[in-house]
């Protein structure tokens, strides 16, 4: 699993939660690094923030879903952008799921178990 978020506290908190549940987690701190790690690691699931420097999450999502070798990667947009228009933008970019911050920890874990099980 790969977590891509520019906020260090979010990366630390979410990584801790996932690791406590047995999910191995790699992290990236912006969209460009995230895309590089997606290509290198081929994670089954990517948790992707929308607003990041160098490349936003929507662009990363579109790029991944347009690449036949990466299109099967499940992308969960995990972002503070909770408006309906933002969710539609995420789905249009190819996101498989859209979770808004602050998120319910148990709901996120249940979703990730379904995606990786």
Short mmCIF file of C-alpha atoms in Angstrom, two decimals:
data_model
loop_
_atom_site.label_atom_id
_atom_site.label_comp_id
_atom_site.label_asym_id
_atom_site.label_seq_id
_atom_site.Cartn_x
_atom_site.Cartn_y
_atom_site.Cartn_z
CA UNK A 1 0.00 0.00 0.00
CA UNK A 2 1.19 3.50 -0.78
CA UNK A 3 0.13 6.67 1.05
CA UNK A 4 0.70 9.92 -0.84
CA UNK A 5 0.11 13.08 1.21
CA UNK A 6 2.08 16.30 1.62
CA UNK A 7 1.15 16.70 5.30
CA UNK A 8 3.72 14.94 7.53
CA UNK A 9 1.25 14.50 10.40
CA UNK A 10 -1.27 12.80 8.09
CA UNK A 11 1.43 10.48 6.71
CA UNK A 12 2.55 9.56 10.24
CA UNK A 13 -0.94 9.06 11.65
CA UNK A 14 -2.37 7.08 8.74
CA UNK A 15 0.79 4.98 8.39
CA UNK A 16 0.65 4.14 12.09
CA UNK A 17 -3.01 3.11 11.89
CA UNK A 18 -2.41 0.94 8.84
CA UNK A 19 0.74 -0.68 10.20
CA UNK A 20 -1.04 -1.51 13.48
CA UNK A 21 -3.60 -3.38 11.38
CA UNK A 22 -0.90 -5.30 9.52
CA UNK A 23 -0.86 -3.30 6.29
CA UNK A 24 2.65 -2.66 4.98
CA UNK A 25 2.84 1.00 3.97
CA UNK A 26 5.21 3.05 1.83
CA UNK A 27 4.81 6.83 1.73
CA UNK A 28 5.39 9.72 -0.63
CA UNK A 29 5.15 13.43 0.16
CA UNK A 30 3.94 14.86 -3.14
CA UNK A 31 2.31 13.81 -6.38
CA UNK A 32 5.51 13.49 -8.38
CA UNK A 33 7.18 11.25 -5.80
CA UNK A 34 3.92 9.33 -5.48
CA UNK A 35 3.81 8.60 -9.20
CA UNK A 36 7.44 7.47 -9.15
CA UNK A 37 6.70 5.08 -6.27
CA UNK A 38 3.54 3.77 -7.91
CA UNK A 39 5.58 2.89 -10.99
CA UNK A 40 8.39 1.32 -8.94
CA UNK A 41 6.39 -0.50 -6.24
CA UNK A 42 3.17 -1.40 -8.09
CA UNK A 43 1.06 -1.24 -4.91
CA UNK A 44 -2.37 -2.87 -4.90
CA UNK A 45 -3.88 0.24 -3.26
CA UNK A 46 -2.88 3.91 -3.20
CA UNK A 47 -4.26 6.40 -0.68
CA UNK A 48 -3.95 9.69 -2.50
CA UNK A 49 -4.43 13.26 -1.29
CA UNK A 50 -5.89 15.69 -3.83
CA UNK A 51 -4.04 18.92 -3.08
CA UNK A 52 -0.26 18.47 -3.18
CA UNK A 53 2.77 20.28 -4.59
CA UNK A 54 4.47 19.35 -7.86
CA UNK A 55 1.51 17.28 -9.04
CA UNK A 56 -1.98 17.13 -7.59
CA UNK A 57 -3.74 13.88 -6.75
CA UNK A 58 -6.27 14.20 -9.56
CA UNK A 59 -3.47 14.36 -12.13
CA UNK A 60 -1.66 11.41 -10.53
CA UNK A 61 -4.90 9.43 -10.60
CA UNK A 62 -5.55 10.21 -14.28
CA UNK A 63 -1.96 9.27 -15.18
CA UNK A 64 -2.14 5.95 -13.33
CA UNK A 65 -5.52 4.97 -14.75
CA UNK A 66 -4.42 5.86 -18.31
CA UNK A 67 -1.39 3.54 -18.08
CA UNK A 68 -2.39 -0.05 -19.00
CA UNK A 69 0.34 -1.43 -16.73
CA UNK A 70 -0.95 0.54 -13.72
CA UNK A 71 -4.69 0.81 -14.38
CA UNK A 72 -5.54 -2.06 -12.00
CA UNK A 73 -4.10 -0.16 -9.02
CA UNK A 74 -6.99 0.78 -6.72
CA UNK A 75 -6.96 4.47 -5.87
CA UNK A 76 -8.63 5.85 -2.77
CA UNK A 77 -8.71 9.64 -2.76
CA UNK A 78 -8.20 10.59 0.91
CA UNK A 79 -8.71 14.32 1.04
CA UNK A 80 -10.22 17.29 2.85
CA UNK A 81 -12.01 18.29 -0.36
CA UNK A 82 -15.47 17.05 0.55
CA UNK A 83 -17.72 18.98 -1.81
CA UNK A 84 -19.79 17.01 -4.32
CA UNK A 85 -17.93 18.70 -7.21
CA UNK A 86 -14.60 17.54 -5.74
CA UNK A 87 -15.87 13.98 -5.42
CA UNK A 88 -17.09 14.06 -9.02
CA UNK A 89 -13.68 15.38 -10.10
CA UNK A 90 -12.04 12.45 -8.29
CA UNK A 91 -14.32 9.92 -9.94
CA UNK A 92 -13.78 11.55 -13.33
CA UNK A 93 -10.02 11.20 -12.78
CA UNK A 94 -10.54 7.48 -12.19
CA UNK A 95 -10.52 7.20 -8.40
CA UNK A 96 -12.08 3.96 -7.20
CA UNK A 97 -13.17 5.46 -3.87
CA UNK A 98 -13.32 8.92 -2.31
CA UNK A 99 -12.87 9.34 1.45
CA UNK A 100 -12.99 12.76 3.09
CA UNK A 101 -10.83 13.93 5.99
CA UNK A 102 -11.43 13.73 8.82
CA UNK A 103 -12.22 10.08 8.13
CA UNK A 104 -13.67 7.33 10.29
CA UNK A 105 -10.76 5.01 11.06
CA UNK A 106 -12.87 1.82 11.13
CA UNK A 107 -14.60 2.65 7.84
CA UNK A 108 -11.26 3.30 6.14
CA UNK A 109 -9.81 0.05 7.49
CA UNK A 110 -12.89 -1.90 6.37
CA UNK A 111 -12.56 -0.44 2.87
CA UNK A 112 -8.86 -1.30 2.71
CA UNK A 113 -9.53 -4.85 3.92
CA UNK A 114 -12.07 -5.28 1.10
CA UNK A 115 -9.64 -3.91 -1.47
CA UNK A 116 -6.72 -6.07 -0.35
CA UNK A 117 -8.62 -9.21 0.67
#
